[in-house]
Amino acid sequence: MADARPSQLFRNKSAKIAAIPMIVTALFVFVGGTAWTIVYSFTKSGLLPRLKWVGLDQYERLWSTKRWIVSIENLMIYGLSMLVLVFVIGFILAALIDQKIRFENTIRTVILYPYALSFVVTGLVWQWILNPEFGIESIVRSWGWESFAFDPLYNADIAIFGVLIAGLWQGSGLVMVLMLAGLRGIDQEVWKAARVDGIPAWKTYIFIVIPMMRPVFITTLVLVVTGIVKIYDLIVAQTGGGPGISTEVPAKYVYDMMFQANNLGQGFAASTMMLLTVALVVIPWAFLEFGGSKKRG
Amino acid sequence: MNKSVEIKNLDLEFGAVKVLQNLNLDIGKGEFLVLLGSSGCGKSTLLNCIAGLLDVTAGQIHINDKNVTWAEPSERGIGMVFQSYALYPQMNVEGNLSFGLKNAKLPKDEIAKRIKRASEILQIEPLLKRKPAALSGGQRQRVAIGRALVRDVDVFLFDEPLSNLDAKLRADLRVEIKRLHQNLGNTMVYVTHDQIEAMTLADRIAIMRGGQIMQLDSPEEIYGRPVNKYVAGFIGSPSMNFLEGRIEGDVFLVGDLAIPLAGYEFASGNAVSGEASLGIRPEHVVTGELVGNAPFQIDIDVSLIEPTGSDTLVDCEVAGHPFRVRMDGQAKIKVGERLRLGLDLSKASLFDKTSELRL
């Protein structure tokens, strides 16, 4: 028999070898790429990266650019509205489908279907639907309501809500399916117990069922939030950022700066700001969620 | 008898499937009634109908002389305990007990009083601030019983409350439920598939099969004088031995055996004849020194032994039928040995071959 305890480093060799490609990818692409981007955001890089330090100049320029400010505002408006509405709509749809209805599979498929489309298709479709010449507005006017006006994409003040409609149309199905899975996981006897206790259905949902669905909500939240932060293709396909700069978003700003305006340094600074924003949200949450787990056992 | 729950001509159909058919059942005030049957017999369905969790197709349900057939569960004056406990996981024990009461807008001091009383009865006072996840299965079920208790109702419904617990806890909590019934004197309706629970707890047992009540009687009567072959085989563990044969005059003929029927009480009072099954419980077969007193004796070969500690079960064959005998746990017996059995038909049951009803 072996005299000494074998080294921990060499145990489970095959598993460790199999993990190496992913470890390398994570280290070089994600961590390395992020660090590289942050470093070069302090340089005066133009078409090509150059290590010519300019300190915080790129950030000062970024925060004095109207387009960036509008992008951030749009992301906030779109993000908060999307987050609240997609959860409300998705949950209500799931609760309705959970009432032992007929043709459940068909309805579920229909509602989930938009999620199978790419954002480019969704964007184009909703661009047409919201187009006053041949979309909803022209249909309602052809019915006789001549003064009807519904052209959000042509009004700079509300154009972002036109994008929001398309985003909700595409995203609600996924939330509904996740919520439905969560609802189905609730023990039917809990519902019975609540009925015997005389608790109305809406109260049972709010005080008993939704708290029981916390893990599903967290999964859904992560999916929805990442979808919001990286929104880019929907904007490009539906509005191209317009009218004017009224529907610009940070991801589009980064892309345009890096590959159209040949201003890498500015693009890096913008993407670093995006990273910082996400980190400010995620890190405190992660501490709350996982830091306390030792106490709970 | 003062009726607490009255069920009249109850039908329940799920589409084309008739789960309950023309079911009538009266439950007396303060009675402990157990609905017993194998899965799919409709016992839980019946309980859910009484609770109002299922809408009946036809018939009426009265609780405390009030027609509650179409009343909401919360308005029926019932409390219910479920198999999976069905506690509200994100509320502590106190919250679980009080949520329904708060919702019914009861005054705070009344709620506190009821929680205090229930937690004293069930000895869950130290647990009041804990969440269900931090409780053991037995404690959770106590809280679930508490939730029915604070409702201050006359009728308690139990839907297989002990089935999720391990064997020892089940036996402990069974005793507690019986004690609870003795102390409170409420009407209790209890659904189980466990015949030991049914026998130990019930004032009366209703044996169900195919949506109908086969026999409704005291545990002793159901055990001693089952009305048909199904009930006879269902109640008792190990189950009853059946010998298929023929009654001729005052003997029961099976194979080349003629077992005298002296001492058997026929259900009709008079002896009948014809094809029949003779049912004998393994514990009613005599072995050892007492065999000499039995009116009928037979020698068999022991084919298998199952020692359980307190008893030893012996498998053998009588006239070509598999036959089981319960012997004392101390009995020294080996496979292949010859054993003399004594049968006394005064404790046996005879069933008609075609109708399977008791003769």
PDB file of C-alpha atoms in Angstrom, chain A residues 187-200 203-204 206-209 211-212, chain B residues 48 52-53 72-74 78 80 82-84 86-91 99-100 103 147 151:
ATOM      1  CA  ASP A 187     -47.170  21.097  -4.857  1.00  0.00           C
ATOM      2  CA  GLN A 188     -50.900  21.016  -5.647  1.00  0.00           C
ATOM      3  CA  GLU A 189     -51.596  20.340  -1.985  1.00  0.00           C
ATOM      4  CA  VAL A 190     -50.315  23.824  -1.126  1.00  0.00           C
ATOM      5  CA  TRP A 191     -53.088  25.217  -3.310  1.00  0.00           C
ATOM      6  CA  LYS A 192     -55.601  22.978  -1.575  1.00  0.00           C
ATOM      7  CA  ALA A 193     -54.350  24.026   1.850  1.00  0.00           C
ATOM      8  CA  ALA A 194     -54.696  27.683   0.886  1.00  0.00           C
ATOM      9  CA  ARG A 195     -58.255  27.090  -0.306  1.00  0.00           C
ATOM     10  CA  VAL A 196     -59.148  25.374   2.963  1.00  0.00           C
ATOM     11  CA  ASP A 197     -57.603  28.356   4.779  1.00  0.00           C
ATOM     12  CA  GLY A 198     -59.889  30.594   2.718  1.00  0.00           C
ATOM     13  CA  ILE A 199     -57.095  32.517   1.005  1.00  0.00           C
ATOM     14  CA  PRO A 200     -58.125  34.057  -2.343  1.00  0.00           C
ATOM     15  CA  LYS A 203     -53.188  36.302  -2.404  1.00  0.00           C
ATOM     16  CA  THR A 204     -52.026  32.707  -2.738  1.00  0.00           C
ATOM     17  CA  ILE A 206     -48.426  36.751  -4.178  1.00  0.00           C
ATOM     18  CA  PHE A 207     -47.752  35.489  -0.653  1.00  0.00           C
ATOM     19  CA  ILE A 208     -47.201  31.773  -1.165  1.00  0.00           C
ATOM     20  CA  VAL A 209     -46.570  30.710  -4.753  1.00  0.00           C
ATOM     21  CA  PRO A 211     -41.987  33.301  -2.925  1.00  0.00           C
ATOM     22  CA  MET A 212     -41.782  29.537  -3.501  1.00  0.00           C
TER      23      MET A 212
ATOM     24  CA  ASN B  48     -61.696  16.103  -1.395  1.00  0.00           C
ATOM     25  CA  GLY B  52     -65.027  21.082  -1.231  1.00  0.00           C
ATOM     26  CA  LEU B  53     -61.830  20.875  -3.253  1.00  0.00           C
ATOM     27  CA  GLU B  72     -66.240  27.075  -0.541  1.00  0.00           C
ATOM     28  CA  PRO B  73     -63.850  24.847   1.470  1.00  0.00           C
ATOM     29  CA  SER B  74     -63.170  27.652   3.946  1.00  0.00           C
ATOM     30  CA  ILE B  78     -63.457  21.845   8.161  1.00  0.00           C
ATOM     31  CA  MET B  80     -57.544  19.530   6.495  1.00  0.00           C
ATOM     32  CA  PHE B  82     -52.299  16.719   3.726  1.00  0.00           C
ATOM     33  CA  GLN B  83     -49.821  13.968   2.953  1.00  0.00           C
ATOM     34  CA  SER B  84     -47.094  16.369   1.806  1.00  0.00           C
ATOM     35  CA  ALA B  86     -48.440  21.532   2.320  1.00  0.00           C
ATOM     36  CA  LEU B  87     -46.947  24.096   4.689  1.00  0.00           C
ATOM     37  CA  TYR B  88     -46.183  27.571   3.341  1.00  0.00           C
ATOM     38  CA  PRO B  89     -42.383  27.272   3.130  1.00  0.00           C
ATOM     39  CA  GLN B  90     -41.406  30.926   3.383  1.00  0.00           C
ATOM     40  CA  MET B  91     -43.422  31.574   6.546  1.00  0.00           C
ATOM     41  CA  PHE B  99     -52.096  33.171   7.802  1.00  0.00           C
ATOM     42  CA  GLY B 100     -55.609  31.861   7.284  1.00  0.00           C
ATOM     43  CA  ASN B 103     -56.913  36.600   6.152  1.00  0.00           C
ATOM     44  CA  ARG B 147     -53.079  24.669  11.064  1.00  0.00           C
ATOM     45  CA  ARG B 151     -59.389  26.984  12.533  1.00  0.00           C
TER      46      ARG B 151
END
